[in-house]
Amino acid sequence: MQQTITQSEPQRALLARALALFGEFRSAYLPEWRRLENCEQMYRGNHWHDIPLTDPGEPRPVTPVIQSTIENIGADLMDRIPDPVIAPESARDTDVARVVEAVIRQNHDAACYPREYRSVVHDLLVGGYAVQEIGYDTEENGGLGGAFIRHVDVRNILFDPLCTDLQEGRAVFKIKLCTRQWIEERFPQHAPFLTDDAFRASDTAEDPLLAADRKNTLLLIEYWRREYDAAEGLHRVHMALIAGNRVLSDSREIKPEGYYAHGRYPFVLTALFPRRGSCLGLGIVDMFETQQRYADKLDQIVLKNALMASHNKLLVTEASGFDTEDLRDWAKEVHRGESLSGVTWFSTPPLPPYIISYIGSLRENIKQDSGANDFSRGIGNGGITAASAIEAMQEMSNKRSRMISRQLHESFRDAVRLEIEVEREFNYFARTVNVVVDGELVERSFESAMLEREAPGGVRVPLEFYIRVRAQQEMKYSASSQNELALKMLQAGIVNPRQAAELMVFEGREQVLKELNEQQDQQQKQGGNNEEQLD
C-alpha cells in the first residue's frame, strides 16, 4: 500500500499564501475573462450573444467582417513564421553558433512550432495578447530531452494585475482542469487527501458545444513565484503544483537554487494594443466591435423593413361591404361588396437609400482601418499580374501586418534566448544535429559544455550569442520576384548556376545545391586528370 504524505507546516503555509493570492488574482481577472469570452463570441460571428431575444421572429443578421479581417491578418502573419538566426559574439565561436542554431530548429521541429504559432496568432488578434512558455521536456528527441516554446491559452494563465511587467509580478498562476484519476495516478501519495476546491471548473476555458461532466475534476494550479536574494544579488524562481487543497510538489525542496538558473518567469507575453497599467492588451475585436454591431443592427432594420414590405396590410372598413375572409382568398376572381372607397392598401414605406450605403461604408471602414483591405489580399483593379507589382502593392498595404509581425518576432527572440539558457542548464546527454557547412550537411554533436568557455584563472564563463529573427516562409509573390531576379542575373552572366540557385527560393533547394557541388567537384577532378595526361 502506498504510504501517504502529511503536509508539513511550511507546505501548509505555502498553500495558504498561494490560494489567498490566487483568489485575489482571480477576482481581478473575472471581468477580463468576460471580455475574452465576448471577443471569442464576436470572432465566431455570434454578434447577438449578449442581447436578449424579445421577439422569436426578430431577424438577427450577421456579416462576419471581424472574423474575415482576423483571418486575413492571421494569414499574413503565418507567411512570416519566425526562424532564429544565431550569431556568436566572437568569430572563434562560429561553429558553436551553427550547432546551437541547428539545436533550436530541431527543438521547434519536434514540438511543431508552426502549430503553436498559429494559436499564438489567434490569441493575439482576438484576445489582444498571447503567451508562450519556455521549458525543457525530458521525453523529446527519443528521451535525450530538448527545450520547447509552447503556446499557453490566455484563459489559463494569470499575471499580477498590479504590474505592467510580468517579471516584476508577485506570482504567475497557470491553471488547467484535470480529472481526479489523472492526478491520483501521478501523485498517489496525495490521493486520500484530495478535496474539492473553491475555484475548480469555473476558472478554465471550456468548449461551449460539449456537455462534459466536470464534477469529478480538480483544478491543477502551477504557482510560479519569483524571489529576490539580496545577499546573492539575484532572482530565484520556484514552482509549486497545487490541487485539491494539497501541495503536490514544490521545486524549492528539489532545487533550492531555483527552478531555472536564469531566474526569470518562463513566460513571454506579447500585447497587440497595450493597456495602461497592465501587462495585457486589447485585440482587433475590441477596436472594431462597435462598428460591427452597428452594421449588424442596421442590417436588422433593413431586414425588418423587407419582411414588413412583403406582407402589405389591407385596410377594410365595415361600410365597404366586403367580407375580410372573402378578400383573403386569392383564388377567387370576383368579390362582392358595396364601396371600394372603404378598401385601402397599407404599404411599408421603403428606407432611405443612404442607409444601405452607410452599412457598406461601415464594413469597408473595418477592413481599411484594420489593414485587411483588398490590396493586402492581392486584389486590385487594372488587371495587375506582374509578381513585382503585386509584391509592391502588398508591401504598401500590409503595414499593420508587418507591425504585428515585428511584435511577434521580438517576443520570439526573447523566447529563444530563454530557450538557449534552458538548454545550457538541462542538456545532460549529447545530441546529434545537422549543420550546413559550405553547402553540405555535416553531423555535429551538441553538449551543454559547448556553451561555456574557460576564462583566465580557470573560471568557466557562458558563451553569449546574438539572436536575429527572420521569416521562415516567404510570401508567394515575394519568392517569385526574387526567383525572377536570380534568373535574369543568370541569363546576363552575372552569376553562375550555383550562385543563382543559392539566391532562389523553392522546395528542394538544398538537394539542388548538393548536386551542383558534386558536379563541380567532378569537373575539377576531370580537369586535373586531363592536365596530368598532358604532362
Tab-separated table of N, CA and C in Angstrom, residues 63-143:
chain	number	residue	atom	x	y	z
A	63	THR	N	-22.914	39.522	-40.556
A	63	THR	CA	-21.897	39.510	-41.606
A	63	THR	C	-20.545	39.527	-40.906
A	64	PRO	N	-19.836	38.399	-40.873
A	64	PRO	CA	-18.631	38.286	-40.029
A	64	PRO	C	-17.423	39.029	-40.600
A	65	VAL	N	-17.497	40.354	-40.609
A	65	VAL	CA	-16.387	41.157	-41.117
A	65	VAL	C	-15.167	41.030	-40.200
A	66	ILE	N	-15.403	41.037	-38.887
A	66	ILE	CA	-14.291	40.923	-37.940
A	66	ILE	C	-13.589	39.580	-38.102
A	67	GLN	N	-14.374	38.505	-38.231
A	67	GLN	CA	-13.779	37.182	-38.402
A	67	GLN	C	-12.947	37.119	-39.682
A	68	SER	N	-13.461	37.675	-40.767
A	68	SER	CA	-12.729	37.695	-42.027
A	68	SER	C	-11.462	38.531	-41.914
A	69	THR	N	-11.570	39.668	-41.216
A	69	THR	CA	-10.406	40.536	-41.023
A	69	THR	C	-9.316	39.834	-40.235
A	70	ILE	N	-9.693	39.175	-39.159
A	70	ILE	CA	-8.712	38.472	-38.325
A	70	ILE	C	-8.053	37.341	-39.104
A	71	GLU	N	-8.837	36.608	-39.878
A	71	GLU	CA	-8.267	35.506	-40.649
A	71	GLU	C	-7.311	36.008	-41.724
A	72	ASN	N	-7.618	37.146	-42.346
A	72	ASN	CA	-6.727	37.688	-43.367
A	72	ASN	C	-5.416	38.184	-42.767
A	73	ILE	N	-5.506	38.875	-41.636
A	73	ILE	CA	-4.273	39.314	-40.968
A	73	ILE	C	-3.492	38.099	-40.474
A	74	GLY	N	-4.222	37.089	-39.932
A	74	GLY	CA	-3.557	35.878	-39.477
A	74	GLY	C	-2.849	35.152	-40.606
A	75	ALA	N	-3.451	35.149	-41.805
A	75	ALA	CA	-2.790	34.511	-42.945
A	75	ALA	C	-1.493	35.232	-43.302
A	76	ASP	N	-1.502	36.569	-43.220
A	76	ASP	CA	-0.261	37.320	-43.462
A	76	ASP	C	0.806	36.955	-42.429
A	77	LEU	N	0.397	36.829	-41.168
A	77	LEU	CA	1.362	36.514	-40.117
A	77	LEU	C	1.897	35.089	-40.260
A	78	MET	N	1.059	34.161	-40.742
A	78	MET	CA	1.523	32.792	-40.932
A	78	MET	C	2.531	32.684	-42.074
A	79	ASP	N	2.547	33.686	-42.974
A	79	ASP	CA	3.581	33.731	-44.011
A	79	ASP	C	4.903	34.260	-43.469
A	80	ARG	N	4.895	34.682	-42.205
A	80	ARG	CA	6.118	35.222	-41.595
A	80	ARG	C	6.435	34.479	-40.294
A	81	ILE	N	6.342	33.170	-40.324
A	81	ILE	CA	6.679	32.371	-39.139
A	81	ILE	C	8.132	32.642	-38.758
A	82	PRO	N	8.403	32.995	-37.508
A	82	PRO	CA	9.774	33.361	-37.127
A	82	PRO	C	10.721	32.176	-37.144
A	83	ASP	N	11.942	32.450	-37.564
A	83	ASP	CA	13.000	31.446	-37.617
A	83	ASP	C	14.261	32.077	-37.025
A	84	PRO	N	14.936	31.417	-36.070
A	84	PRO	CA	16.084	32.049	-35.406
A	84	PRO	C	17.361	31.948	-36.221
A	85	VAL	N	18.138	32.998	-36.152
A	85	VAL	CA	19.490	33.011	-36.706
A	85	VAL	C	20.435	33.344	-35.561
A	86	ILE	N	21.280	32.398	-35.208
A	86	ILE	CA	22.180	32.550	-34.058
A	86	ILE	C	23.556	32.963	-34.551
A	87	ALA	N	24.062	34.061	-34.031
A	87	ALA	CA	25.400	34.547	-34.386
A	87	ALA	C	26.235	34.657	-33.125
A	88	PRO	N	27.527	34.333	-33.194
A	88	PRO	CA	28.388	34.389	-31.996
A	88	PRO	C	28.874	35.797	-31.716
A	89	GLU	N	29.235	36.037	-30.459
A	89	GLU	CA	29.842	37.320	-30.117
A	89	GLU	C	31.284	37.381	-30.600
A	90	SER	N	31.934	36.201	-30.682
A	90	SER	CA	33.314	36.119	-31.139
A	90	SER	C	33.397	35.196	-32.345
A	91	ALA	N	34.284	35.499	-33.290
A	91	ALA	CA	34.404	34.698	-34.510
A	91	ALA	C	34.843	33.267	-34.217
A	92	ARG	N	35.563	33.042	-33.123
A	92	ARG	CA	36.015	31.690	-32.809
A	92	ARG	C	34.869	30.788	-32.351
A	93	ASP	N	33.715	31.368	-32.076
A	93	ASP	CA	32.565	30.571	-31.650
A	93	ASP	C	31.560	30.348	-32.783
A	94	THR	N	32.001	30.541	-34.026
A	94	THR	CA	31.093	30.412	-35.165
A	94	THR	C	30.523	29.009	-35.266
A	95	ASP	N	31.389	27.994	-35.122
A	95	ASP	CA	30.904	26.615	-35.228
A	95	ASP	C	29.890	26.295	-34.128
A	96	VAL	N	30.142	26.795	-32.917
A	96	VAL	CA	29.196	26.560	-31.814
A	96	VAL	C	27.859	27.225	-32.117
A	97	ALA	N	27.878	28.422	-32.692
A	97	ALA	CA	26.641	29.123	-33.023
A	97	ALA	C	25.843	28.334	-34.060
A	98	ARG	N	26.532	27.732	-35.023
A	98	ARG	CA	25.838	26.916	-36.027
A	98	ARG	C	25.150	25.722	-35.365
A	99	VAL	N	25.848	25.104	-34.438
A	99	VAL	CA	25.275	23.942	-33.756
A	99	VAL	C	24.077	24.351	-32.906
A	100	VAL	N	24.197	25.457	-32.191
A	100	VAL	CA	23.089	25.934	-31.355
A	100	VAL	C	21.876	26.262	-32.222
A	101	GLU	N	22.104	26.898	-33.356
A	101	GLU	CA	21.002	27.209	-34.263
A	101	GLU	C	20.315	25.936	-34.747
A	102	ALA	N	21.108	24.908	-35.073
A	102	ALA	CA	20.530	23.631	-35.507
A	102	ALA	C	19.754	22.964	-34.374
A	103	VAL	N	20.252	23.081	-33.134
A	103	VAL	CA	19.554	22.505	-31.986
A	103	VAL	C	18.201	23.190	-31.771
A	104	ILE	N	18.183	24.515	-31.861
A	104	ILE	CA	16.931	25.258	-31.674
A	104	ILE	C	15.916	24.858	-32.742
A	105	ARG	N	16.368	24.739	-33.978
A	105	ARG	CA	15.446	24.352	-35.047
A	105	ARG	C	14.965	22.916	-34.862
A	106	GLN	N	15.837	22.045	-34.360
A	106	GLN	CA	15.412	20.672	-34.085
A	106	GLN	C	14.346	20.658	-32.992
A	107	ASN	N	14.518	21.483	-31.972
A	107	ASN	CA	13.506	21.584	-30.913
A	107	ASN	C	12.155	22.038	-31.464
A	108	HIS	N	12.191	23.050	-32.324
A	108	HIS	CA	10.958	23.594	-32.862
A	108	HIS	C	10.286	22.606	-33.813
A	109	ASP	N	11.097	21.846	-34.531
A	109	ASP	CA	10.519	20.834	-35.416
A	109	ASP	C	9.864	19.717	-34.599
A	110	ALA	N	10.506	19.304	-33.507
A	110	ALA	CA	9.948	18.239	-32.666
A	110	ALA	C	8.653	18.688	-32.004
A	111	ALA	N	8.571	19.957	-31.624
A	111	ALA	CA	7.372	20.486	-30.953
A	111	ALA	C	6.351	21.041	-31.930
A	112	CYS	N	6.643	20.973	-33.244
A	112	CYS	CA	5.749	21.521	-34.287
A	112	CYS	C	5.406	22.977	-33.956
A	113	TYR	N	6.428	23.821	-33.935
A	113	TYR	CA	6.222	25.206	-33.535
A	113	TYR	C	5.239	25.972	-34.420
A	114	PRO	N	5.164	25.712	-35.759
A	114	PRO	CA	4.142	26.427	-36.556
A	114	PRO	C	2.728	26.249	-36.022
A	115	ARG	N	2.424	25.074	-35.472
A	115	ARG	CA	1.103	24.869	-34.880
A	115	ARG	C	0.932	25.723	-33.627
A	116	GLU	N	1.966	25.801	-32.807
A	116	GLU	CA	1.914	26.661	-31.624
A	116	GLU	C	1.792	28.128	-32.042
A	117	TYR	N	2.502	28.486	-33.095
A	117	TYR	CA	2.488	29.871	-33.575
A	117	TYR	C	1.102	30.266	-34.064
A	118	ARG	N	0.394	29.330	-34.679
A	118	ARG	CA	-0.970	29.615	-35.149
A	118	ARG	C	-1.883	29.947	-33.964
A	119	SER	N	-1.747	29.221	-32.872
A	119	SER	CA	-2.550	29.511	-31.684
A	119	SER	C	-2.153	30.849	-31.074
A	120	VAL	N	-0.854	31.164	-31.116
A	120	VAL	CA	-0.381	32.458	-30.609
A	120	VAL	C	-1.004	33.598	-31.414
A	121	VAL	N	-1.021	33.459	-32.728
A	121	VAL	CA	-1.595	34.489	-33.595
A	121	VAL	C	-3.082	34.673	-33.294
A	122	HIS	N	-3.801	33.579	-33.094
A	122	HIS	CA	-5.230	33.674	-32.792
A	122	HIS	C	-5.464	34.442	-31.495
A	123	ASP	N	-4.748	34.077	-30.433
A	123	ASP	CA	-4.926	34.763	-29.151
A	123	ASP	C	-4.576	36.242	-29.263
A	124	LEU	N	-3.515	36.544	-30.015
A	124	LEU	CA	-3.072	37.930	-30.125
A	124	LEU	C	-4.108	38.792	-30.831
A	125	LEU	N	-4.654	38.305	-31.944
A	125	LEU	CA	-5.588	39.102	-32.727
A	125	LEU	C	-6.971	39.166	-32.086
A	126	VAL	N	-7.423	38.060	-31.508
A	126	VAL	CA	-8.777	38.014	-30.945
A	126	VAL	C	-8.792	38.587	-29.527
A	127	GLY	N	-7.941	38.046	-28.657
A	127	GLY	CA	-7.952	38.460	-27.262
A	127	GLY	C	-7.114	39.673	-26.943
A	128	GLY	N	-6.129	39.987	-27.797
A	128	GLY	CA	-5.305	41.175	-27.567
A	128	GLY	C	-3.934	40.887	-27.001
A	129	TYR	N	-3.692	39.647	-26.550
A	129	TYR	CA	-2.353	39.301	-26.073
A	129	TYR	C	-2.174	37.785	-26.195
A	130	ALA	N	-0.921	37.371	-26.277
A	130	ALA	CA	-0.586	35.957	-26.433
A	130	ALA	C	0.551	35.615	-25.480
A	131	VAL	N	0.557	34.376	-25.004
A	131	VAL	CA	1.543	33.927	-24.020
A	131	VAL	C	2.222	32.669	-24.542
A	132	GLN	N	3.548	32.623	-24.396
A	132	GLN	CA	4.334	31.446	-24.747
A	132	GLN	C	5.173	31.038	-23.545
A	133	GLU	N	5.290	29.736	-23.351
A	133	GLU	CA	6.065	29.189	-22.235
A	133	GLU	C	7.320	28.527	-22.772
A	134	ILE	N	8.426	28.727	-22.076
A	134	ILE	CA	9.703	28.135	-22.456
A	134	ILE	C	10.131	27.176	-21.357
A	135	GLY	N	10.376	25.937	-21.724
A	135	GLY	CA	10.748	24.938	-20.737
A	135	GLY	C	11.569	23.831	-21.343
A	136	TYR	N	11.704	22.726	-20.600
A	136	TYR	CA	12.515	21.586	-21.053
A	136	TYR	C	11.701	20.313	-20.887
A	137	ASP	N	11.646	19.518	-21.952
A	137	ASP	CA	10.901	18.262	-21.954
A	137	ASP	C	11.912	17.122	-22.055
A	138	THR	N	11.998	16.320	-21.010
A	138	THR	CA	12.980	15.226	-20.976
A	138	THR	C	12.616	14.080	-21.909
A	139	GLU	N	11.391	14.047	-22.422
A	139	GLU	CA	10.968	12.950	-23.290
A	139	GLU	C	11.164	13.254	-24.768
A	140	GLU	N	11.548	14.482	-25.102
A	140	GLU	CA	11.753	14.833	-26.505
A	140	GLU	C	13.024	14.189	-27.052
A	141	ASN	N	13.089	14.123	-28.404
A	141	ASN	CA	14.268	13.613	-29.110
A	141	ASN	C	14.678	12.227	-28.638
A	142	GLY	N	13.680	11.356	-28.540
A	142	GLY	CA	13.969	9.976	-28.179
A	142	GLY	C	14.476	9.786	-26.767
A	143	GLY	N	14.059	10.644	-25.855
A	143	GLY	CA	14.495	10.526	-24.464
A	143	GLY	C	15.739	11.319	-24.137
